Coordinates of N, CA and C in Angstrom, one line a residue:
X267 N 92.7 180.5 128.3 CA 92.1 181.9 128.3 C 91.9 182.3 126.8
X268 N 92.8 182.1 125.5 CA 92.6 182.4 124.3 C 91.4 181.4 123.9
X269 N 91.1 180.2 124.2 CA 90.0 179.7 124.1 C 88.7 180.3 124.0
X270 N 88.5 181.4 125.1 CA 87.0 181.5 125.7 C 87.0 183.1 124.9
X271 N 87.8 183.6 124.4 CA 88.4 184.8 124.1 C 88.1 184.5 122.5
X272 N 88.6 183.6 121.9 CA 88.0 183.3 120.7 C 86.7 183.1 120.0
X273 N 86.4 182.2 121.3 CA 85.0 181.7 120.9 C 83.8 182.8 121.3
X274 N 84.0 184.0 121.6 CA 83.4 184.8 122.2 C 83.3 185.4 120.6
X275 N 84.1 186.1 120.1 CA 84.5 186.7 119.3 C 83.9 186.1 117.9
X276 N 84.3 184.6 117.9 CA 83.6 183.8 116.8 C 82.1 183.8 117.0
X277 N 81.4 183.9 117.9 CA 80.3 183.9 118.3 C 79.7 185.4 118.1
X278 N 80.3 186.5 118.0 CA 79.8 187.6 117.8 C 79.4 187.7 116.2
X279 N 80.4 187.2 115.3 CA 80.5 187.3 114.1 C 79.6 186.8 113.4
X280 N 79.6 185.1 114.1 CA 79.5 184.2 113.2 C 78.8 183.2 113.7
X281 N 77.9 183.8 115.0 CA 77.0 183.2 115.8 C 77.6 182.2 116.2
X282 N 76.8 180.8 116.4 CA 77.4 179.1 117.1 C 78.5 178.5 116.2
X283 N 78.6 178.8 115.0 CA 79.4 177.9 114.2 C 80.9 178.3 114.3
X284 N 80.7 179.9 114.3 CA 82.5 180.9 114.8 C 82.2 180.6 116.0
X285 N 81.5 180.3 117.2 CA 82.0 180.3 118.4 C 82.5 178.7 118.7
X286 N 81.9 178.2 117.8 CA 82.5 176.6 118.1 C 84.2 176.7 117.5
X287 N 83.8 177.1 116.7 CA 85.5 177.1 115.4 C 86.4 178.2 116.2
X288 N 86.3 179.2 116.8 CA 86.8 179.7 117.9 C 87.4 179.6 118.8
X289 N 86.4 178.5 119.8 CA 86.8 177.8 120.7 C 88.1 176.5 120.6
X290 N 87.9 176.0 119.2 CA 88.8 175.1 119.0 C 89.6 175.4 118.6
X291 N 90.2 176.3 118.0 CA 91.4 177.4 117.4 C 92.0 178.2 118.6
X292 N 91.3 178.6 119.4 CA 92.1 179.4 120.6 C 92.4 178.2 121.5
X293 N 92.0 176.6 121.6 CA 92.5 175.9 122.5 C 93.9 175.6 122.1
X294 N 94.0 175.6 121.1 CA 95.1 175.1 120.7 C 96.0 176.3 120.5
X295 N 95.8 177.3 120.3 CA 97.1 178.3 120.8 C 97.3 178.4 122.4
X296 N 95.9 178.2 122.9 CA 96.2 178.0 124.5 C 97.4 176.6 124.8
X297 N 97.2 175.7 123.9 CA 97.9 174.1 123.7 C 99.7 175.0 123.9
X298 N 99.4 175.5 122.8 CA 100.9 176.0 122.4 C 101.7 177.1 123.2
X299 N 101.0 178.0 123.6 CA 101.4 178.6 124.7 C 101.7 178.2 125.5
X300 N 101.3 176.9 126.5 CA 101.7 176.4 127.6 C 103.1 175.4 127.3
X301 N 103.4 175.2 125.7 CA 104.2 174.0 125.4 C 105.5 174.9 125.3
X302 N 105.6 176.6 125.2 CA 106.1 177.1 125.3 C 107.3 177.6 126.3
X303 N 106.3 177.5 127.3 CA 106.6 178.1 128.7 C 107.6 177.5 129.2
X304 N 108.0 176.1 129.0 CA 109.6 175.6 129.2 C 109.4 175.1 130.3
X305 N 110.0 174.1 130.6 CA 110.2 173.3 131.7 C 110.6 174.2 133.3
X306 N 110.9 175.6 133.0 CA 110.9 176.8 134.2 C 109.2 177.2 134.8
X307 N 108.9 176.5 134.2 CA 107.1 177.6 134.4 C 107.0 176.3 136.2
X308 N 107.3 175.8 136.5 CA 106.5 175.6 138.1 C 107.7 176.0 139.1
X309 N 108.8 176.3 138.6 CA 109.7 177.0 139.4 C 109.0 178.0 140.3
X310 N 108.0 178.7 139.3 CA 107.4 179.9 140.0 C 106.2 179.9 140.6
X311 N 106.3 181.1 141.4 CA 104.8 180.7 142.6 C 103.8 181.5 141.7
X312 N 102.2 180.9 142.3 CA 101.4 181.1 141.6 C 100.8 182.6 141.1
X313 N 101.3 183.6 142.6 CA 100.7 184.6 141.8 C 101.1 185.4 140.8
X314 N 102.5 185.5 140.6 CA 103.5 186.0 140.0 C 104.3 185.4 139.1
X315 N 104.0 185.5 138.0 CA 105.1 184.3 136.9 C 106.3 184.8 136.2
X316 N 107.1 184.9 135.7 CA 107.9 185.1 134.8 C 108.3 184.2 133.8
X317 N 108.5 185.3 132.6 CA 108.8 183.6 131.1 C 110.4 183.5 131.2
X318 N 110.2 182.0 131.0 CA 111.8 181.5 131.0 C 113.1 182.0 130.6
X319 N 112.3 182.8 129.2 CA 113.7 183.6 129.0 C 113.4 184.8 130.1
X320 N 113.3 185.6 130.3 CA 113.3 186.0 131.5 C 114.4 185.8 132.6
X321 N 113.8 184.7 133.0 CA 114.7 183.8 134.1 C 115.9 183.6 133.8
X322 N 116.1 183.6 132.8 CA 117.9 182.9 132.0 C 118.8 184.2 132.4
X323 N 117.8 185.3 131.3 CA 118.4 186.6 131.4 C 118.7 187.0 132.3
X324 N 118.0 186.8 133.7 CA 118.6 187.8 134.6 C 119.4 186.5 135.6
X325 N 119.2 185.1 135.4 CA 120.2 183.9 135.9 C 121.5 184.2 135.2
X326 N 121.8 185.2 134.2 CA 122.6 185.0 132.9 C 123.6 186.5 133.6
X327 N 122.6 187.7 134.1 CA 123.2 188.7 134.4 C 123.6 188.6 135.9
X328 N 123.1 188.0 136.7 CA 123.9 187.4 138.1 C 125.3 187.2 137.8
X329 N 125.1 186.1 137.1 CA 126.5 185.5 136.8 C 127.4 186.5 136.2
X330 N 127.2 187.3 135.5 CA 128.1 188.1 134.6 C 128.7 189.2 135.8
X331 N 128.1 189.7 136.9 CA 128.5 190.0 138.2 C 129.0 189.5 139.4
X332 N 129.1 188.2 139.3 CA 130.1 187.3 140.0 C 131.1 187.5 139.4
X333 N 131.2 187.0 138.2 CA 132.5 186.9 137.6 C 133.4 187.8 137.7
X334 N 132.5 188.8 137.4 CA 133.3 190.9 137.3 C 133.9 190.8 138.9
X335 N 133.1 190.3 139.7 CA 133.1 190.5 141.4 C 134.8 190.9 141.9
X336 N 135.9 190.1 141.3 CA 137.0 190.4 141.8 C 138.2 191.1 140.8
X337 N 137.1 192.3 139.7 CA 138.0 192.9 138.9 C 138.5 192.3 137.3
X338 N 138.4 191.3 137.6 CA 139.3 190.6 136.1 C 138.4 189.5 135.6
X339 N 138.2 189.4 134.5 CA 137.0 188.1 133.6 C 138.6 187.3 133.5
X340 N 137.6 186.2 134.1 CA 138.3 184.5 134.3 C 137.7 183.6 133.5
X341 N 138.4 182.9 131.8 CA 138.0 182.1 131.2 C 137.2 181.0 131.8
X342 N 137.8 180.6 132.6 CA 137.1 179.4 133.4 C 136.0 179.8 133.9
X343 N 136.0 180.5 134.7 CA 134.2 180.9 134.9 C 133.4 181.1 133.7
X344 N 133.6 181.5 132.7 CA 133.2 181.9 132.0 C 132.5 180.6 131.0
X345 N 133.7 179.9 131.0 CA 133.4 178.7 130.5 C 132.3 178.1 131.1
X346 N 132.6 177.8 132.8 CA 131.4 176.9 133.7 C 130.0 177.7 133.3
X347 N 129.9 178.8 133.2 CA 128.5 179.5 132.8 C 128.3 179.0 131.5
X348 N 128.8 178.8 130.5 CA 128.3 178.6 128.9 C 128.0 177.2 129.3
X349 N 128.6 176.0 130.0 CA 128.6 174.8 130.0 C 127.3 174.5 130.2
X350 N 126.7 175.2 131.7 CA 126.0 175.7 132.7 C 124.7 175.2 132.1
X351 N 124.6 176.6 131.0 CA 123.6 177.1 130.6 C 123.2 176.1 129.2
X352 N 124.1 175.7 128.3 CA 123.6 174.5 127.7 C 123.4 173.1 127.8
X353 N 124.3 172.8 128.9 CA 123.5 171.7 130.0 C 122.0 171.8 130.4
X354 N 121.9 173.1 130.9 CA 120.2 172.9 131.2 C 118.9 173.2 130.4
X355 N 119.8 174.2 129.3 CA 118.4 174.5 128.1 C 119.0 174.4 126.6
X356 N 120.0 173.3 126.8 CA 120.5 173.3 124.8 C 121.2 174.3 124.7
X357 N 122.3 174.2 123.4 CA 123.0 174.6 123.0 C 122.2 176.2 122.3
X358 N 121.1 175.9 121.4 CA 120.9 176.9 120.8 C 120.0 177.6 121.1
X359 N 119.2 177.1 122.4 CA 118.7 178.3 123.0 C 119.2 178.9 124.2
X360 N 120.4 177.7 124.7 CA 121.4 178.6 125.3 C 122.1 179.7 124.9
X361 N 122.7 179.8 123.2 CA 123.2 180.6 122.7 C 122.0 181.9 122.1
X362 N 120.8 181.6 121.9 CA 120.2 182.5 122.2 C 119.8 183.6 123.2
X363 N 119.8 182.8 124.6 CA 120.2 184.1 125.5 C 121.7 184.5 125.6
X364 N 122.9 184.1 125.6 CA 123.3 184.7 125.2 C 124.0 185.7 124.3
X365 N 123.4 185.7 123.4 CA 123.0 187.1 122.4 C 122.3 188.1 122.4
X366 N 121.3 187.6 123.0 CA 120.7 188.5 123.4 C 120.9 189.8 124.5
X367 N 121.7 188.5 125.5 CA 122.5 189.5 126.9 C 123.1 190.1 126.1
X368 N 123.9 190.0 125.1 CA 125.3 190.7 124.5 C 124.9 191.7 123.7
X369 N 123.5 191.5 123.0 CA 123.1 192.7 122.3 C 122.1 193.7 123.8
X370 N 121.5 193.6 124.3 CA 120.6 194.2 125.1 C 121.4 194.6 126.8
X371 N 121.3 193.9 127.5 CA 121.5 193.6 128.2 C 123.2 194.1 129.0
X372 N 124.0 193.7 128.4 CA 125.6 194.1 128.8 C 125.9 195.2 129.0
X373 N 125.8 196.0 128.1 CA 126.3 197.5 128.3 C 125.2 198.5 128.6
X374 N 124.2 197.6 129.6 CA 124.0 198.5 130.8 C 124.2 198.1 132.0
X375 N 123.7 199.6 132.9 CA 124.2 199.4 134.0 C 122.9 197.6 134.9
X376 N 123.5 196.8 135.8 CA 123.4 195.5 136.1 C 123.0 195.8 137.4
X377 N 121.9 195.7 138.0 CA 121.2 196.2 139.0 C 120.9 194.7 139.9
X378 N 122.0 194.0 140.8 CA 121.1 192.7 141.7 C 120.5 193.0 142.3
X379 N 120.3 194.3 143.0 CA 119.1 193.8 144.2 C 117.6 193.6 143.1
X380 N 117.7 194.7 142.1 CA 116.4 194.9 141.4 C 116.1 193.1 140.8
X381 N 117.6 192.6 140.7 CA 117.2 191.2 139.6 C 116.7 190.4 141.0
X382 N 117.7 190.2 141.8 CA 116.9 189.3 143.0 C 115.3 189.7 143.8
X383 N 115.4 190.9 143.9 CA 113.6 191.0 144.3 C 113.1 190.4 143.1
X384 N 113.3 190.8 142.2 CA 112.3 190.3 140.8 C 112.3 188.6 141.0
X385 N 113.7 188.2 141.3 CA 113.3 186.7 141.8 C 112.3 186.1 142.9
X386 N 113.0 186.9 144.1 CA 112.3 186.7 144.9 C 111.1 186.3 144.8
X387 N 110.0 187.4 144.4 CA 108.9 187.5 144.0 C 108.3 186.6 143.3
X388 N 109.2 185.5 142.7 CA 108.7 185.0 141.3 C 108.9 183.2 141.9
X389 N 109.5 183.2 142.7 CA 110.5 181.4 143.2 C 110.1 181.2 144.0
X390 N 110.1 180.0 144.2 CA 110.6 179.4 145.7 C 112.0 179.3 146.0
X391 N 111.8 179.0 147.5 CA 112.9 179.3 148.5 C 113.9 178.4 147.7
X392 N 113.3 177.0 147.7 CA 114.5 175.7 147.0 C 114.9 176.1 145.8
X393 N 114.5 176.7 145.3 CA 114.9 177.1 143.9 C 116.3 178.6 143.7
X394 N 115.9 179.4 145.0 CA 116.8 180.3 145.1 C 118.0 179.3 146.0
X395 N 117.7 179.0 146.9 CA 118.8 178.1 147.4 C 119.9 177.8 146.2
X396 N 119.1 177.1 144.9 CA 119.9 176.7 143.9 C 120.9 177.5 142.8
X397 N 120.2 178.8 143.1 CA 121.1 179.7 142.4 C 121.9 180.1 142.8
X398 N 121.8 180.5 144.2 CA 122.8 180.7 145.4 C 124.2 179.7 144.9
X399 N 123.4 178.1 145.4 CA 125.0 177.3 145.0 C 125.2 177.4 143.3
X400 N 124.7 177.7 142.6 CA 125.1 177.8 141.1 C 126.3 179.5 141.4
X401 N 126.0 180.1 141.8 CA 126.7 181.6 142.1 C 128.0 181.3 142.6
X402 N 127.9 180.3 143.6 CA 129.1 179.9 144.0 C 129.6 179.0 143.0
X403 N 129.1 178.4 142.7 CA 130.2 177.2 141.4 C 130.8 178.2 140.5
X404 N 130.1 179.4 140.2 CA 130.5 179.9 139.2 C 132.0 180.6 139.5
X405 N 131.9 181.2 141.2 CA 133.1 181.6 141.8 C 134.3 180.6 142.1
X406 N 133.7 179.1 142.0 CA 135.2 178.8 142.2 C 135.5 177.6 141.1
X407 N 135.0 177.9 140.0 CA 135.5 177.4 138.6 C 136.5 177.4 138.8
X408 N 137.5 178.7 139.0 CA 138.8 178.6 138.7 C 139.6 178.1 140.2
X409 N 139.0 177.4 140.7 CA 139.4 176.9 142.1 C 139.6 177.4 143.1
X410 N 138.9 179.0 143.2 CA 138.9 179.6 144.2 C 138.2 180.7 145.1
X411 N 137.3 180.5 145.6 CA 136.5 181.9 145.5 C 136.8 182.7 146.4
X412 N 137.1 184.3 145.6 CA 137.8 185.4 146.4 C 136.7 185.8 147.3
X413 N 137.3 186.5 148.1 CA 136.6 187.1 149.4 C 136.0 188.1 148.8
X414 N 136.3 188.8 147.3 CA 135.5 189.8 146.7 C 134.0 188.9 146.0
X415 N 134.1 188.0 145.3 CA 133.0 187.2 144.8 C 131.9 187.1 146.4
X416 N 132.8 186.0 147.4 CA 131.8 185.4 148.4 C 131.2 186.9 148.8
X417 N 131.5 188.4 148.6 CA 130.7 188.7 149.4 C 129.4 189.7 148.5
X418 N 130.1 189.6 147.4 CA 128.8 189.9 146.1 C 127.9 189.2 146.0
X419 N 128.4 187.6 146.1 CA 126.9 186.7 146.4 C 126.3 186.4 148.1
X420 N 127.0 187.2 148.9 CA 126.5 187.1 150.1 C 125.1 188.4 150.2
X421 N 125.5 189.3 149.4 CA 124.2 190.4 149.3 C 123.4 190.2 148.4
X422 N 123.6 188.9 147.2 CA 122.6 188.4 146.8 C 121.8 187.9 147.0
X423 N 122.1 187.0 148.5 CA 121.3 185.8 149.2 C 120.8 186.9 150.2
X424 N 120.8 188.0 150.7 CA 120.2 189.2 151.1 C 119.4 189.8 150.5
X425 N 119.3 190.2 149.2 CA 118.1 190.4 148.4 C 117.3 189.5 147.9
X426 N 117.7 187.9 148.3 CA 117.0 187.0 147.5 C 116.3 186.2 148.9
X427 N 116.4 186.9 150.0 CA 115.5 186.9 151.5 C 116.3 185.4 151.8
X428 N 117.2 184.7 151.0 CA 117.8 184.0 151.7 C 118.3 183.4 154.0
X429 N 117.8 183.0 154.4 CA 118.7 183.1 156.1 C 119.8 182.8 155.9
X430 N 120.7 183.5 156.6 CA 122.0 183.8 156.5 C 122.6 182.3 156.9
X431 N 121.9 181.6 157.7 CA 122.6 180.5 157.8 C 122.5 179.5 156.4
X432 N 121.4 179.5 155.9 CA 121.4 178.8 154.5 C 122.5 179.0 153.8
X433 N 122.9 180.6 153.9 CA 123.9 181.3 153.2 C 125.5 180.5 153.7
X434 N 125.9 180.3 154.7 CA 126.9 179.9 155.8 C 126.7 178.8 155.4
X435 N 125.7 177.4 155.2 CA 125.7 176.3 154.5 C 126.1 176.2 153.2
X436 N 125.5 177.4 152.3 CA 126.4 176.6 151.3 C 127.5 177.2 150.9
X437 N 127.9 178.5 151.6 CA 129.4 178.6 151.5 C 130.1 177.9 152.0
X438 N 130.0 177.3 153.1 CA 130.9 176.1 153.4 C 131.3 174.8 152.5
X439 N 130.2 174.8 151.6 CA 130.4 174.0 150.5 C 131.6 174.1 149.8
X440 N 131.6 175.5 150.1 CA 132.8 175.7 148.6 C 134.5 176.4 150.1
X441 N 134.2 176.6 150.9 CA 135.4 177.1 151.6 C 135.6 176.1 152.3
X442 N 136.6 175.2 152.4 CA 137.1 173.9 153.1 C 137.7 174.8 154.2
X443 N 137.2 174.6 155.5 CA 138.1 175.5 156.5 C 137.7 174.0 157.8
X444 N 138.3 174.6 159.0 CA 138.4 173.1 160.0 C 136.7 173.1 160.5
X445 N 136.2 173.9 160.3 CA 134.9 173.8 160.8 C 133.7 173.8 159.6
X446 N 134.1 173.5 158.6 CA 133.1 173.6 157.5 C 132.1 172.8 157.6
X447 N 132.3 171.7 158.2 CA 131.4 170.4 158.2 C 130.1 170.2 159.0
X448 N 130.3 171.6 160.1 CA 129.6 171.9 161.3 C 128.7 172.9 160.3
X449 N 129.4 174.2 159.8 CA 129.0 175.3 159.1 C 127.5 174.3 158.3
X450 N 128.1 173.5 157.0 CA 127.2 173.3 156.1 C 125.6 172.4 156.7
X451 N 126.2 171.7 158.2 CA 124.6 171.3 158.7 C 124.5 172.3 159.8
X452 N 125.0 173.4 159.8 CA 124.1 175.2 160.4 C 124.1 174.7 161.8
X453 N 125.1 174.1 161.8 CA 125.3 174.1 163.9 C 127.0 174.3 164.2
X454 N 127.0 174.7 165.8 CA 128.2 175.2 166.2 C 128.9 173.6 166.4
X455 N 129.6 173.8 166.5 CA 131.0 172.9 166.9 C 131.3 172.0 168.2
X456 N 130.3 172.8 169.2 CA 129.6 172.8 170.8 C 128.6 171.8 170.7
X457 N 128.2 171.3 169.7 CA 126.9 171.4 169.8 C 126.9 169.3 170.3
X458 N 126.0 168.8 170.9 CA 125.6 167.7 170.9 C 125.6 166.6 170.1
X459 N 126.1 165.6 170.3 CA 125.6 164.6 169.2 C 124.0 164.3 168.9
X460 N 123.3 164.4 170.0 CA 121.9 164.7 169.1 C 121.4 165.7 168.5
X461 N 122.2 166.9 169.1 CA 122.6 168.0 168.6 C 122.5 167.8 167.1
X462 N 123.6 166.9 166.3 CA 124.2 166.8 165.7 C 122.9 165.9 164.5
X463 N 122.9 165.0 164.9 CA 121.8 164.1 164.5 C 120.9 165.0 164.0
X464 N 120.1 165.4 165.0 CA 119.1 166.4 164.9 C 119.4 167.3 163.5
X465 N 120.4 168.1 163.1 CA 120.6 169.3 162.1 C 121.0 168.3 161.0
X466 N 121.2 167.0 161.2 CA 121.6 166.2 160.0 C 120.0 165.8 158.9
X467 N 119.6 165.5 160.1 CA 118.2 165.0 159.6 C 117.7 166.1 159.1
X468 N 117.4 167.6 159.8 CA 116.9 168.7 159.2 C 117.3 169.4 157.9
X469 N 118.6 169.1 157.7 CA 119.9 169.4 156.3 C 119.0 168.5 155.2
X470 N 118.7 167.2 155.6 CA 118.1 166.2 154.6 C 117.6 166.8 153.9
X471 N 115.9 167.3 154.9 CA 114.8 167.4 154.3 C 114.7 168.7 153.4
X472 N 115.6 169.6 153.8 CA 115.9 171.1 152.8 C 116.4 170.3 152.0
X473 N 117.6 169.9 151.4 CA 118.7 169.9 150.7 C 118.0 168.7 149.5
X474 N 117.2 167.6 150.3 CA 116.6 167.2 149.6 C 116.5 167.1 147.6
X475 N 117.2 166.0 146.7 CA 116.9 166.6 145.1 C 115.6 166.8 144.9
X476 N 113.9 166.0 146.0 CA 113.4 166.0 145.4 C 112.4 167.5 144.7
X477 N 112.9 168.5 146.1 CA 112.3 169.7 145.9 C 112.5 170.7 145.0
X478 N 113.4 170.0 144.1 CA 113.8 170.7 142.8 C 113.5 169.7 141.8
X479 N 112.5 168.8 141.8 CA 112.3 168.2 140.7 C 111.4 168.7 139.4
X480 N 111.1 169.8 139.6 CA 110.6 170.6 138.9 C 111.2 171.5 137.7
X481 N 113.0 171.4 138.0 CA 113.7 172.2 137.5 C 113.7 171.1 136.7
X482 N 115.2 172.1 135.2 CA 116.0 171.1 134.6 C 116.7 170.3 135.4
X483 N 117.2 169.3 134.4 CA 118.0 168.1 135.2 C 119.5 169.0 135.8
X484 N 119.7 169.7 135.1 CA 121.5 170.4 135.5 C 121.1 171.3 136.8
X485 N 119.8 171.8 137.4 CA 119.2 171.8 138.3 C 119.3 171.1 139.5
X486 N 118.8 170.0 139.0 CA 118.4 168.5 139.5 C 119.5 168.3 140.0
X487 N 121.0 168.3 139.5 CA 122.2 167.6 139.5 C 122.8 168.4 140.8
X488 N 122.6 169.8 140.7 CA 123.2 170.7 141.9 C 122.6 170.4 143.0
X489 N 121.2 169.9 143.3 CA 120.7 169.9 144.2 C 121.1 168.6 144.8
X490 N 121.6 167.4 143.9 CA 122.0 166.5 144.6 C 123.2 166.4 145.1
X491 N 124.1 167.6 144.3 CA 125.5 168.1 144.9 C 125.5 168.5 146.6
X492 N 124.1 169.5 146.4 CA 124.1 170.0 148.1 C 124.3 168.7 148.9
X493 N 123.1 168.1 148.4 CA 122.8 166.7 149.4 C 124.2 165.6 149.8
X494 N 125.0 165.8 148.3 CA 125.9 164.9 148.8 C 126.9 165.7 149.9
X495 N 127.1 166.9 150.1 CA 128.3 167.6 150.5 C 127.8 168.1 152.1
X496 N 126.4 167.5 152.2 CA 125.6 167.6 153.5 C 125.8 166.0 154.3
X497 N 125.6 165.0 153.3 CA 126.1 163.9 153.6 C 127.5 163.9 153.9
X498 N 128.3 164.1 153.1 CA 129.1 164.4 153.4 C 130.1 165.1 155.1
X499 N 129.8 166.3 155.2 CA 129.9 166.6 156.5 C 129.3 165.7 157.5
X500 N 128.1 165.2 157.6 CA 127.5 164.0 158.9 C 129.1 163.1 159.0
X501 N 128.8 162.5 157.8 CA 130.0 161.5 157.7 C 131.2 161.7 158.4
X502 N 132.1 163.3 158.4 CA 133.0 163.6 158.8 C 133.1 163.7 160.6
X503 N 132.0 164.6 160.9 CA 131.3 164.9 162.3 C 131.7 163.3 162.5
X504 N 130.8 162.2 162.2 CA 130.5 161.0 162.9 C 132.0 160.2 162.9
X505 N 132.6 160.3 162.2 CA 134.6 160.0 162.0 C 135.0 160.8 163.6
X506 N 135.0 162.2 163.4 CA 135.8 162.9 164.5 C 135.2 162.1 165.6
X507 N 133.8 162.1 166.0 CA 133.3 161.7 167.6 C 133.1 160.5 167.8
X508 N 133.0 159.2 166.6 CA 133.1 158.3 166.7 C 131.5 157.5 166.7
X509 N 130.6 158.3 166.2 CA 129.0 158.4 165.7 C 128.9 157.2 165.3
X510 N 127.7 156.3 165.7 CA 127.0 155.4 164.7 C 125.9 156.2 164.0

């Protein structure tokens, strides 16, 4: 777009020679602009984009409300988010957002539904899925996630148009209870061994790493976490009933 924008301009001035010199000066900020945009830019759908830092910042202010979620800041979480976040964008531009949260951002008031419609708007479904389970890792860093956290990220996966059973999937990830295994492939307990088959196969093709191959790799890595802890439950199901 700075391309045709320049050369228009060089062309006004400077007739063909500024619209040529123009054109090839605005391609290459056009070049640089896009080299900017960060490996986040196809996370988002087409009509609607947001810049990376962007995404961090309010990936960055989620988190900061999980953690709050049960009253008391927990090193360990705290820790899993700094890990988190230089795992997937470097240490120093991880530490650039947050500084930025710390100068701008913190000491005001932290609005999720406003951050999650803003997501909404801006993601795909697989990609919220992934924050969802990143929300939850962050609750049970310290090995546990309170019933105050699970239900601050349960109205997140409500403003983030999450299905509730998606939501019941990947809480069971993280709540080992006697029926988790049922929970995380979104069927009852009752249910059929083709039943069973059937929601395994369908778990696949959501859970799938490859639909987040667009993200960073520490992205990449959670999604293959779903997948294994989806495998995972089949496996168990097929142990209790005695499944090939």
């Amino acid at each position: 777009m700075i391309k045709w924008f320049a050369a228009i301009l060089g062309g006004i001035f400077f007739k063909v020679p500024g619209a040529i010199l123009g054109f090839i000066l605005g391609s290459l900020l056009d070049g640089r602009t896009s080299k900017s945009a960060g490996s986040f830019t196809n996370v988002f759908t087409q009509d609607k984009q947001v810049s990376p830092g962007d995404f961090e910042l309010n990936l960055l202010s989620l988190s900061s409300i999980v953690i709050k979620a049960d009253g008391r800041i927990n090193q360990t979480e705290l820790d899993y988010v700094r890990q988190y976040f230089v795992s997937a964008y470097g240490k120093e531009r991880a530490n650039a957002t947050f500084r930025t949260f710390n100068e701008i951002i913190k000491n005001r008031e932290i609005s999720a539904q406003r951050i999650c419609m803003f997501l909404t708007q801006r993601t795909r479904y697989a990609a919220r899925l992934q924050i969802l389970h990143f929300l939850f890792g962050i609750a049970n860093a310290d090995g546990n996630v309170s019933e105050a956290e699970a239900r601050e990220i349960q109205k997140m996966a409500g403003f983030m148009r999450i299905n509730f059973s998606d939501f019941e999937s990947i809480k069971a990830m993280f709540f080992k209870t006697g029926n988790h295994a049922y929970k995380i492939l979104e069927i009852d307990k009752n249910a059929t061994d083709a039943e069973v088959k059937k929601a395994y196969r369908t778990m696949v093709k959501k859970y799938h790493p490859d639909k987040v191959q667009h993200m960073d790799p520490v992205h990449i890595k959670g999604a293959e976490e779903k997948f294994k802890e989806v495998q995972k439950a089949y496996e168990q199901i097929q142990k209790e009933r005695g499944l090939t």
